[in-house]
Amino acid sequence: MTASVPLPSAAQPRRLLAVLLARAGQFVGRDTLVDELWPDGAPSSAAAIVQVTVSKLRKTLSPGLGAAEAGQRLRSGPRGYALTVEPGELDADDFLALLSSGADDRAQRRRALERALACWRGDAFADVAGGPLLEAHKLWLEDRRSAALLQLVELELADGDGRAVVERLDPVVAARPADEVFAARLAAALGAVGRRESALEVLRRTRRALWDEAGVWPGADLTAVYRRIAGTEWTTPGPPAQLPPAVPDFTGRAAELADVVRALRGPAPVVLHGAAGAGKSALAVQAAWRVRRRFPDGQLIASLRAEDGTPAEPAAVLTGFLRRLGATPAELADRAGLAGLWRGYTADRRLLVLLEDAASEAQVRALLPSGPGCATLVTARRELPGLCGARAVAVPELSTEDAWALLAAIAGEPRLQAEPEAAQRLLEHCAGLALAVRIAGVKLATRPGRRVADLAARLADDRRRLDELSAGDLGVRAAVSSALRERPTADVSLLRLLAAFDGPVPDWCAAALLDRSADEARDRLDELTAAHLIGPAGPRWAVRPFVRLVLAETPGETDQAALRRACEVALALAEHARGRPAPGLPKPAAVARRITADPAAWAAGETGHLAAAARLAGAHGWHDLTERLADACTALAGTPWLGHAARAVSVLGLAAARRRRDPRAEAEKLYNLGAVHSQHGHWHRAQNYFVMAEHRYRALEDPQGTGAVLAALADVHLDGGDPRTAEAELQEAIGLLRACGDRRGQAAAAAQLGSLAEDVGDVRRAVESFEVSMLLARECDDGRRHDQAAKRYADVLRRHGGHDQAADLLTGALGGAVRTRERHWEAHVLRSLGDLHTDAGELADGRHFLTRSLTLFEQIGHRHAAAYTHRSLAEAARRAGDPAAARRHLLVAMGVFRELRDRRGAGYALLSLGRTQADAGAPAEAARLLRTSAALFRELGFPLWELRALRELNAVTGAAPDRDRTREVLTKIRT
């Protein structure tokens, strides 16, 4: 396929090269390569052989280059191997580009198709045998080639150029006489140029080939050509050919299609199972057309579901099948003997039987043909495990790529490319359901003036999504409702209970809902999973999105007692994880033992479900339960707890406390809400909640609560550019916490005071504050607060030359974070370690720690903290001489800082941008950025940072005013 590199001669490297070329530029997993190289079963040493083969192929393709060297064609990565192919190297790419090139007129299109077909020099991968991936790619390429040839022939016929068609198709039809499509065109062209007898000979030869090779008679197109040329009819009847037309815009499903085609080589029934609307029928028909030539005695199809939704009677289906196979009315009159008659009629035939919408194994079992040359393809909403020897093929949700391809096939690729983000949102709302994607595509195709974003916005509304996903007689609601009607009432009731949580549900919750053991609950969940009504979400189960929507609009009662019982179990387990007994509440012993073994891991995994339980309790007015769940959820989630759930649960807890008229609980909830908004960077809202909490605590004469809130307010005022107010609040907080003996609170406030002191230029007081903080934390044996103070202290020491002591403090803090499994805190310490190594000139180590920090923050979803890590990565990139990478990181950081109105972060980013521009030789832009940064730090009252910006500015400009301002700032700094 490529003429620019030498090709290996050995079979194994050629097969490997073929697979990589089929996925050129993409990483192909090692497991996939093993399956491709050994489709009938791999040896135990397969992985090693692949590695050796890759090495040999790499030497052939890129002689003299190491695996990681620039220019190496065959790259390795964690996801496998990828082959780099430059534009124009693959004649297949040239062929596809010419095929898809838009031509304005017929002549241009003809020339493009002629050039495209000229790219072929034999069959695709003619000398290479492969597995399912390569075979599917071969089929796809050959299909495209045939489609191109057919387009060209049609254009030539339309232009009256029959001679060109004859010259082009004569060798094709000679090699493939049973190809009805091309035989019909060749005969038409021969007739057009006056060669009637030659045309009739082609038709007769094709008729014989169809019967000899596949045992079928000519189709409607070939028959019509014969009628037109011969002036008479072909009268001999053929075997039944009931297959409906294949969906013209069928896309994706390559793996499933290959599985079905392979499985239909034997007599065992093949069961395509999937959710309602998953596209089972389209896939089954596509596969049936692929294999129909193997079944010359005909293809039979029947729906096993009556129009009213009830299962069809097997006897009625058998009667229809036998009539089409030539059974006499007398034979069909004996209904009791239909099964035996069917077995006799199918014993020596080669039939393909397609049974759609099977409801049970018994229904299918009665319709299975008996002959070893027959095959049966079944579509069903569950696996039908009782069907002996059946090969089950799941039809899962469409992948993002397949869903995009289907939508593009219906609505047009240019339409999606014009609004790619809106198209992705639309597909997310379709949840991978093929029927939903198809309907969305139809709506776009029939409304060319509608923006994709408009339809995506309509689908975003849960209340109208099912209404929108309806077009003609296609409807997601109808399909899902039909699937629900098949289930017993008990299953639908359980689905309603699970859907009430609006998210994934653990098995212990299902057991509480059912008031049964965990094993019994899992059995029920497995049944619903097999019916494709719920799906696994890790160790939990979630009701499928469209099932949830149909249940929400379908009348039916939900067992309130079961829901409350599940919420109470959630509370009991949450309190157990907090080390607090919950007498009177049910608690599964097995789950409690897991929690005792690792409470942090359980809390991390179940916070989302606890939040859902709190929302559910609030919606039902169970105020005491709501408040206790909200408290437990907040305590277990830790810091930061991000996302909508954090705010929603905190608001629920506050509302419940107010309904109970408990001022102390209300103060705690106000403080929690302030902390949640603070973690999101919403400083103004955080301040409002903290102020309300302060008023409540002061009214309660609670010094500990008041001190904690004042310390939180200090952070808000410091970030808002009011360090004096922040210092006054911290001093008062420390006094209140000292008076009530709260050493932990004092330790935290002292650490905050240390960071503030450095910001305002009092480095000596910063050091004293951190030492006091760590001493207090050690006295009360609070390792977590000690490590947090140590981390902040290390940042100050690093900026003032104390690298060795900073390294010791950060190493200890990292160990503490890993032991307590606090990923958020671990990410903060990793960022500080990265900054330390960067300052020391150890850039590779610095990037390593910073990249780990960024990954953790992104996994947690903490965009604000991640922005600070981007700023640190920018500094590392700048020092490594990569200003482009530095700017990329800083632009990401600045976007977040501006969105959250974080002026301190913006000042840091502007300072780094100024340094980067100075290094890149842009002094004017650097000076502008550095002046803006210095002015911002001056407004915030951070003289030490203003001094740093001014020093950089002096280095760029050397201007006297900047030196004067530097001297002025120096008078404010105490070291």
PDB file of N, CA and C in Angstrom, residues 889-967:
ATOM      1  N   HIS A 889       0.320  27.048  29.107  1.00  0.00           N
ATOM      2  CA  HIS A 889      -0.086  26.805  30.498  1.00  0.00           C
ATOM      3  C   HIS A 889      -0.638  28.083  31.140  1.00  0.00           C
ATOM      4  N   LEU A 890      -0.005  29.194  30.871  1.00  0.00           N
ATOM      5  CA  LEU A 890      -0.425  30.446  31.507  1.00  0.00           C
ATOM      6  C   LEU A 890      -1.770  30.931  30.970  1.00  0.00           C
ATOM      7  N   LEU A 891      -2.032  30.697  29.708  1.00  0.00           N
ATOM      8  CA  LEU A 891      -3.338  31.093  29.164  1.00  0.00           C
ATOM      9  C   LEU A 891      -4.465  30.282  29.799  1.00  0.00           C
ATOM     10  N   VAL A 892      -4.213  28.997  30.042  1.00  0.00           N
ATOM     11  CA  VAL A 892      -5.213  28.176  30.747  1.00  0.00           C
ATOM     12  C   VAL A 892      -5.435  28.734  32.147  1.00  0.00           C
ATOM     13  N   ALA A 893      -4.334  29.016  32.844  1.00  0.00           N
ATOM     14  CA  ALA A 893      -4.440  29.524  34.215  1.00  0.00           C
ATOM     15  C   ALA A 893      -5.165  30.869  34.241  1.00  0.00           C
ATOM     16  N   MET A 894      -4.812  31.772  33.333  1.00  0.00           N
ATOM     17  CA  MET A 894      -5.437  33.093  33.329  1.00  0.00           C
ATOM     18  C   MET A 894      -6.936  32.990  33.065  1.00  0.00           C
ATOM     19  N   GLY A 895      -7.331  32.060  32.188  1.00  0.00           N
ATOM     20  CA  GLY A 895      -8.752  31.890  31.915  1.00  0.00           C
ATOM     21  C   GLY A 895      -9.533  31.539  33.169  1.00  0.00           C
ATOM     22  N   VAL A 896      -8.981  30.640  33.988  1.00  0.00           N
ATOM     23  CA  VAL A 896      -9.661  30.240  35.232  1.00  0.00           C
ATOM     24  C   VAL A 896      -9.636  31.394  36.230  1.00  0.00           C
ATOM     25  N   PHE A 897      -8.500  32.054  36.371  1.00  0.00           N
ATOM     26  CA  PHE A 897      -8.393  33.149  37.351  1.00  0.00           C
ATOM     27  C   PHE A 897      -9.378  34.272  37.018  1.00  0.00           C
ATOM     28  N   ARG A 898      -9.498  34.597  35.739  1.00  0.00           N
ATOM     29  CA  ARG A 898     -10.442  35.651  35.358  1.00  0.00           C
ATOM     30  C   ARG A 898     -11.879  35.223  35.604  1.00  0.00           C
ATOM     31  N   GLU A 899     -12.185  33.966  35.262  1.00  0.00           N
ATOM     32  CA  GLU A 899     -13.545  33.461  35.473  1.00  0.00           C
ATOM     33  C   GLU A 899     -13.923  33.522  36.953  1.00  0.00           C
ATOM     34  N   LEU A 900     -12.983  33.185  37.839  1.00  0.00           N
ATOM     35  CA  LEU A 900     -13.260  33.155  39.275  1.00  0.00           C
ATOM     36  C   LEU A 900     -12.913  34.474  39.968  1.00  0.00           C
ATOM     37  N   ARG A 901     -12.459  35.441  39.196  1.00  0.00           N
ATOM     38  CA  ARG A 901     -12.090  36.756  39.726  1.00  0.00           C
ATOM     39  C   ARG A 901     -11.032  36.639  40.829  1.00  0.00           C
ATOM     40  N   ASP A 902     -10.062  35.765  40.579  1.00  0.00           N
ATOM     41  CA  ASP A 902      -8.960  35.569  41.522  1.00  0.00           C
ATOM     42  C   ASP A 902      -7.833  36.518  41.136  1.00  0.00           C
ATOM     43  N   ARG A 903      -7.786  37.666  41.799  1.00  0.00           N
ATOM     44  CA  ARG A 903      -6.787  38.676  41.429  1.00  0.00           C
ATOM     45  C   ARG A 903      -5.382  38.253  41.847  1.00  0.00           C
ATOM     46  N   ARG A 904      -5.270  37.548  42.965  1.00  0.00           N
ATOM     47  CA  ARG A 904      -3.950  37.078  43.388  1.00  0.00           C
ATOM     48  C   ARG A 904      -3.374  36.128  42.317  1.00  0.00           C
ATOM     49  N   GLY A 905      -4.181  35.139  41.905  1.00  0.00           N
ATOM     50  CA  GLY A 905      -3.717  34.212  40.874  1.00  0.00           C
ATOM     51  C   GLY A 905      -3.388  34.925  39.578  1.00  0.00           C
ATOM     52  N   ALA A 906      -4.217  35.916  39.212  1.00  0.00           N
ATOM     53  CA  ALA A 906      -3.936  36.678  37.999  1.00  0.00           C
ATOM     54  C   ALA A 906      -2.606  37.403  38.101  1.00  0.00           C
ATOM     55  N   GLY A 907      -2.297  37.931  39.295  1.00  0.00           N
ATOM     56  CA  GLY A 907      -1.014  38.596  39.491  1.00  0.00           C
ATOM     57  C   GLY A 907       0.151  37.649  39.291  1.00  0.00           C
ATOM     58  N   TYR A 908       0.035  36.442  39.854  1.00  0.00           N
ATOM     59  CA  TYR A 908       1.089  35.443  39.660  1.00  0.00           C
ATOM     60  C   TYR A 908       1.264  35.122  38.173  1.00  0.00           C
ATOM     61  N   ALA A 909       0.136  34.898  37.487  1.00  0.00           N
ATOM     62  CA  ALA A 909       0.210  34.519  36.079  1.00  0.00           C
ATOM     63  C   ALA A 909       0.789  35.640  35.224  1.00  0.00           C
ATOM     64  N   LEU A 910       0.408  36.877  35.517  1.00  0.00           N
ATOM     65  CA  LEU A 910       0.948  38.016  34.761  1.00  0.00           C
ATOM     66  C   LEU A 910       2.456  38.152  34.977  1.00  0.00           C
ATOM     67  N   LEU A 911       2.902  37.912  36.204  1.00  0.00           N
ATOM     68  CA  LEU A 911       4.337  37.956  36.492  1.00  0.00           C
ATOM     69  C   LEU A 911       5.066  36.915  35.647  1.00  0.00           C
ATOM     70  N   SER A 912       4.533  35.686  35.600  1.00  0.00           N
ATOM     71  CA  SER A 912       5.175  34.639  34.802  1.00  0.00           C
ATOM     72  C   SER A 912       5.107  34.947  33.319  1.00  0.00           C
ATOM     73  N   LEU A 913       3.989  35.506  32.854  1.00  0.00           N
ATOM     74  CA  LEU A 913       3.886  35.880  31.444  1.00  0.00           C
ATOM     75  C   LEU A 913       4.908  36.947  31.079  1.00  0.00           C
ATOM     76  N   GLY A 914       5.092  37.905  32.004  1.00  0.00           N
ATOM     77  CA  GLY A 914       6.096  38.935  31.755  1.00  0.00           C
ATOM     78  C   GLY A 914       7.487  38.344  31.632  1.00  0.00           C
ATOM     79  N   ARG A 915       7.821  37.430  32.543  1.00  0.00           N
ATOM     80  CA  ARG A 915       9.134  36.764  32.456  1.00  0.00           C
ATOM     81  C   ARG A 915       9.281  36.005  31.135  1.00  0.00           C
ATOM     82  N   THR A 916       8.208  35.335  30.737  1.00  0.00           N
ATOM     83  CA  THR A 916       8.258  34.551  29.504  1.00  0.00           C
ATOM     84  C   THR A 916       8.469  35.447  28.292  1.00  0.00           C
ATOM     85  N   GLN A 917       7.747  36.569  28.240  1.00  0.00           N
ATOM     86  CA  GLN A 917       7.910  37.486  27.112  1.00  0.00           C
ATOM     87  C   GLN A 917       9.309  38.107  27.091  1.00  0.00           C
ATOM     88  N   ALA A 918       9.840  38.369  28.277  1.00  0.00           N
ATOM     89  CA  ALA A 918      11.199  38.910  28.341  1.00  0.00           C
ATOM     90  C   ALA A 918      12.203  37.903  27.787  1.00  0.00           C
ATOM     91  N   ASP A 919      12.056  36.625  28.167  1.00  0.00           N
ATOM     92  CA  ASP A 919      12.946  35.580  27.667  1.00  0.00           C
ATOM     93  C   ASP A 919      12.809  35.404  26.162  1.00  0.00           C
ATOM     94  N   ALA A 920      11.597  35.655  25.646  1.00  0.00           N
ATOM     95  CA  ALA A 920      11.345  35.461  24.209  1.00  0.00           C
ATOM     96  C   ALA A 920      11.770  36.665  23.385  1.00  0.00           C
ATOM     97  N   GLY A 921      12.347  37.700  24.029  1.00  0.00           N
ATOM     98  CA  GLY A 921      12.816  38.864  23.291  1.00  0.00           C
ATOM     99  C   GLY A 921      11.731  39.843  22.919  1.00  0.00           C
ATOM    100  N   ALA A 922      10.699  39.966  23.775  1.00  0.00           N
ATOM    101  CA  ALA A 922       9.616  40.930  23.542  1.00  0.00           C
ATOM    102  C   ALA A 922       9.562  41.880  24.731  1.00  0.00           C
ATOM    103  N   PRO A 923      10.539  42.801  24.871  1.00  0.00           N
ATOM    104  CA  PRO A 923      10.641  43.623  26.083  1.00  0.00           C
ATOM    105  C   PRO A 923       9.435  44.543  26.289  1.00  0.00           C
ATOM    106  N   ALA A 924       8.852  45.080  25.216  1.00  0.00           N
ATOM    107  CA  ALA A 924       7.734  46.005  25.392  1.00  0.00           C
ATOM    108  C   ALA A 924       6.534  45.280  26.005  1.00  0.00           C
ATOM    109  N   GLU A 925       6.198  44.115  25.460  1.00  0.00           N
ATOM    110  CA  GLU A 925       5.073  43.345  25.993  1.00  0.00           C
ATOM    111  C   GLU A 925       5.379  42.857  27.405  1.00  0.00           C
ATOM    112  N   ALA A 926       6.654  42.450  27.636  1.00  0.00           N
ATOM    113  CA  ALA A 926       7.047  42.005  28.969  1.00  0.00           C
ATOM    114  C   ALA A 926       6.874  43.129  29.987  1.00  0.00           C
ATOM    115  N   ALA A 927       7.294  44.341  29.626  1.00  0.00           N
ATOM    116  CA  ALA A 927       7.174  45.476  30.543  1.00  0.00           C
ATOM    117  C   ALA A 927       5.722  45.769  30.860  1.00  0.00           C
ATOM    118  N   ARG A 928       4.846  45.692  29.852  1.00  0.00           N
ATOM    119  CA  ARG A 928       3.416  45.942  30.089  1.00  0.00           C
ATOM    120  C   ARG A 928       2.839  44.928  31.080  1.00  0.00           C
ATOM    121  N   LEU A 929       3.158  43.672  30.857  1.00  0.00           N
ATOM    122  CA  LEU A 929       2.635  42.622  31.736  1.00  0.00           C
ATOM    123  C   LEU A 929       3.170  42.754  33.151  1.00  0.00           C
ATOM    124  N   LEU A 930       4.452  43.070  33.284  1.00  0.00           N
ATOM    125  CA  LEU A 930       5.062  43.177  34.611  1.00  0.00           C
ATOM    126  C   LEU A 930       4.524  44.388  35.371  1.00  0.00           C
ATOM    127  N   ARG A 931       4.290  45.496  34.668  1.00  0.00           N
ATOM    128  CA  ARG A 931       3.692  46.672  35.329  1.00  0.00           C
ATOM    129  C   ARG A 931       2.282  46.337  35.826  1.00  0.00           C
ATOM    130  N   THR A 932       1.518  45.636  34.983  1.00  0.00           N
ATOM    131  CA  THR A 932       0.158  45.248  35.400  1.00  0.00           C
ATOM    132  C   THR A 932       0.205  44.346  36.620  1.00  0.00           C
ATOM    133  N   SER A 933       1.159  43.400  36.634  1.00  0.00           N
ATOM    134  CA  SER A 933       1.301  42.492  37.773  1.00  0.00           C
ATOM    135  C   SER A 933       1.675  43.266  39.035  1.00  0.00           C
ATOM    136  N   ALA A 934       2.661  44.189  38.928  1.00  0.00           N
ATOM    137  CA  ALA A 934       3.086  44.967  40.093  1.00  0.00           C
ATOM    138  C   ALA A 934       1.938  45.817  40.630  1.00  0.00           C
ATOM    139  N   ALA A 935       1.163  46.431  39.714  1.00  0.00           N
ATOM    140  CA  ALA A 935       0.032  47.255  40.150  1.00  0.00           C
ATOM    141  C   ALA A 935      -1.018  46.413  40.855  1.00  0.00           C
ATOM    142  N   LEU A 936      -1.233  45.200  40.363  1.00  0.00           N
ATOM    143  CA  LEU A 936      -2.226  44.311  40.975  1.00  0.00           C
ATOM    144  C   LEU A 936      -1.792  43.911  42.384  1.00  0.00           C
ATOM    145  N   PHE A 937      -0.509  43.595  42.559  1.00  0.00           N
ATOM    146  CA  PHE A 937      -0.020  43.230  43.891  1.00  0.00           C
ATOM    147  C   PHE A 937      -0.043  44.440  44.836  1.00  0.00           C
ATOM    148  N   ARG A 938       0.167  45.638  44.281  1.00  0.00           N
ATOM    149  CA  ARG A 938       0.095  46.849  45.107  1.00  0.00           C
ATOM    150  C   ARG A 938      -1.335  47.044  45.616  1.00  0.00           C
ATOM    151  N   GLU A 939      -2.339  46.830  44.727  1.00  0.00           N
ATOM    152  CA  GLU A 939      -3.738  46.942  45.152  1.00  0.00           C
ATOM    153  C   GLU A 939      -4.083  45.908  46.215  1.00  0.00           C
ATOM    154  N   LEU A 940      -3.511  44.710  46.074  1.00  0.00           N
ATOM    155  CA  LEU A 940      -3.813  43.639  47.029  1.00  0.00           C
ATOM    156  C   LEU A 940      -3.081  43.828  48.362  1.00  0.00           C
ATOM    157  N   GLY A 941      -2.072  44.695  48.377  1.00  0.00           N
ATOM    158  CA  GLY A 941      -1.311  44.897  49.605  1.00  0.00           C
ATOM    159  C   GLY A 941      -0.268  43.830  49.843  1.00  0.00           C
ATOM    160  N   PHE A 942       0.326  43.281  48.759  1.00  0.00           N
ATOM    161  CA  PHE A 942       1.340  42.240  48.859  1.00  0.00           C
ATOM    162  C   PHE A 942       2.684  42.822  48.418  1.00  0.00           C
ATOM    163  N   PRO A 943       3.402  43.542  49.274  1.00  0.00           N
ATOM    164  CA  PRO A 943       4.630  44.221  48.837  1.00  0.00           C
ATOM    165  C   PRO A 943       5.727  43.266  48.373  1.00  0.00           C
ATOM    166  N   LEU A 944       5.814  42.081  48.982  1.00  0.00           N
ATOM    167  CA  LEU A 944       6.876  41.163  48.584  1.00  0.00           C
ATOM    168  C   LEU A 944       6.701  40.731  47.123  1.00  0.00           C
ATOM    169  N   TRP A 945       5.465  40.449  46.741  1.00  0.00           N
ATOM    170  CA  TRP A 945       5.216  40.070  45.358  1.00  0.00           C
ATOM    171  C   TRP A 945       5.329  41.267  44.420  1.00  0.00           C
ATOM    172  N   GLU A 946       4.949  42.438  44.915  1.00  0.00           N
ATOM    173  CA  GLU A 946       5.138  43.639  44.092  1.00  0.00           C
ATOM    174  C   GLU A 946       6.616  43.859  43.828  1.00  0.00           C
ATOM    175  N   LEU A 947       7.441  43.620  44.867  1.00  0.00           N
ATOM    176  CA  LEU A 947       8.887  43.781  44.704  1.00  0.00           C
ATOM    177  C   LEU A 947       9.423  42.821  43.641  1.00  0.00           C
ATOM    178  N   ARG A 948       8.945  41.571  43.667  1.00  0.00           N
ATOM    179  CA  ARG A 948       9.415  40.610  42.672  1.00  0.00           C
ATOM    180  C   ARG A 948       9.063  41.081  41.257  1.00  0.00           C
ATOM    181  N   ALA A 949       7.842  41.579  41.067  1.00  0.00           N
ATOM    182  CA  ALA A 949       7.444  42.069  39.754  1.00  0.00           C
ATOM    183  C   ALA A 949       8.281  43.277  39.339  1.00  0.00           C
ATOM    184  N   LEU A 950       8.541  44.185  40.295  1.00  0.00           N
ATOM    185  CA  LEU A 950       9.323  45.378  39.972  1.00  0.00           C
ATOM    186  C   LEU A 950      10.763  45.021  39.620  1.00  0.00           C
ATOM    187  N   ARG A 951      11.347  44.066  40.302  1.00  0.00           N
ATOM    188  CA  ARG A 951      12.717  43.658  39.973  1.00  0.00           C
ATOM    189  C   ARG A 951      12.798  43.115  38.546  1.00  0.00           C
ATOM    190  N   GLU A 952      11.808  42.320  38.173  1.00  0.00           N
ATOM    191  CA  GLU A 952      11.786  41.826  36.795  1.00  0.00           C
ATOM    192  C   GLU A 952      11.612  42.988  35.818  1.00  0.00           C
ATOM    193  N   LEU A 953      10.775  43.959  36.185  1.00  0.00           N
ATOM    194  CA  LEU A 953      10.532  45.118  35.335  1.00  0.00           C
ATOM    195  C   LEU A 953      11.802  45.940  35.183  1.00  0.00           C
ATOM    196  N   ASN A 954      12.538  46.167  36.296  1.00  0.00           N
ATOM    197  CA  ASN A 954      13.796  46.911  36.223  1.00  0.00           C
ATOM    198  C   ASN A 954      14.788  46.230  35.297  1.00  0.00           C
ATOM    199  N   ALA A 955      14.807  44.872  35.363  1.00  0.00           N
ATOM    200  CA  ALA A 955      15.739  44.143  34.510  1.00  0.00           C
ATOM    201  C   ALA A 955      15.393  44.321  33.037  1.00  0.00           C
ATOM    202  N   VAL A 956      14.095  44.492  32.735  1.00  0.00           N
ATOM    203  CA  VAL A 956      13.671  44.641  31.343  1.00  0.00           C
ATOM    204  C   VAL A 956      13.868  46.060  30.847  1.00  0.00           C
ATOM    205  N   THR A 957      13.508  47.076  31.704  1.00  0.00           N
ATOM    206  CA  THR A 957      13.484  48.466  31.234  1.00  0.00           C
ATOM    207  C   THR A 957      14.662  49.292  31.736  1.00  0.00           C
ATOM    208  N   GLY A 958      15.119  49.015  32.980  1.00  0.00           N
ATOM    209  CA  GLY A 958      16.166  49.838  33.580  1.00  0.00           C
ATOM    210  C   GLY A 958      15.717  51.251  33.871  1.00  0.00           C
ATOM    211  N   ALA A 959      14.380  51.488  33.868  1.00  0.00           N
ATOM    212  CA  ALA A 959      13.873  52.850  34.060  1.00  0.00           C
ATOM    213  C   ALA A 959      13.976  53.269  35.519  1.00  0.00           C
ATOM    214  N   ALA A 960      14.359  54.538  35.745  1.00  0.00           N
ATOM    215  CA  ALA A 960      14.521  55.068  37.102  1.00  0.00           C
ATOM    216  C   ALA A 960      13.232  55.030  37.910  1.00  0.00           C
ATOM    217  N   PRO A 961      12.060  55.385  37.348  1.00  0.00           N
ATOM    218  CA  PRO A 961      10.830  55.333  38.158  1.00  0.00           C
ATOM    219  C   PRO A 961      10.589  53.956  38.748  1.00  0.00           C
ATOM    220  N   ASP A 962      10.909  52.929  37.970  1.00  0.00           N
ATOM    221  CA  ASP A 962      10.716  51.573  38.475  1.00  0.00           C
ATOM    222  C   ASP A 962      11.676  51.284  39.621  1.00  0.00           C
ATOM    223  N   ARG A 963      12.911  51.835  39.532  1.00  0.00           N
ATOM    224  CA  ARG A 963      13.873  51.642  40.630  1.00  0.00           C
ATOM    225  C   ARG A 963      13.412  52.394  41.865  1.00  0.00           C
ATOM    226  N   ASP A 964      12.821  53.588  41.652  1.00  0.00           N
ATOM    227  CA  ASP A 964      12.335  54.363  42.800  1.00  0.00           C
ATOM    228  C   ASP A 964      11.216  53.620  43.521  1.00  0.00           C
ATOM    229  N   ARG A 965      10.316  53.082  42.769  1.00  0.00           N
ATOM    230  CA  ARG A 965       9.204  52.344  43.382  1.00  0.00           C
ATOM    231  C   ARG A 965       9.734  51.113  44.117  1.00  0.00           C
ATOM    232  N   THR A 966      10.772  50.502  43.579  1.00  0.00           N
ATOM    233  CA  THR A 966      11.366  49.336  44.235  1.00  0.00           C
ATOM    234  C   THR A 966      11.906  49.713  45.607  1.00  0.00           C
ATOM    235  N   ARG A 967      12.594  50.863  45.679  1.00  0.00           N
ATOM    236  CA  ARG A 967      13.128  51.287  46.982  1.00  0.00           C
ATOM    237  C   ARG A 967      11.994  51.560  47.962  1.00  0.00           C
TER     238      ARG A 967
END
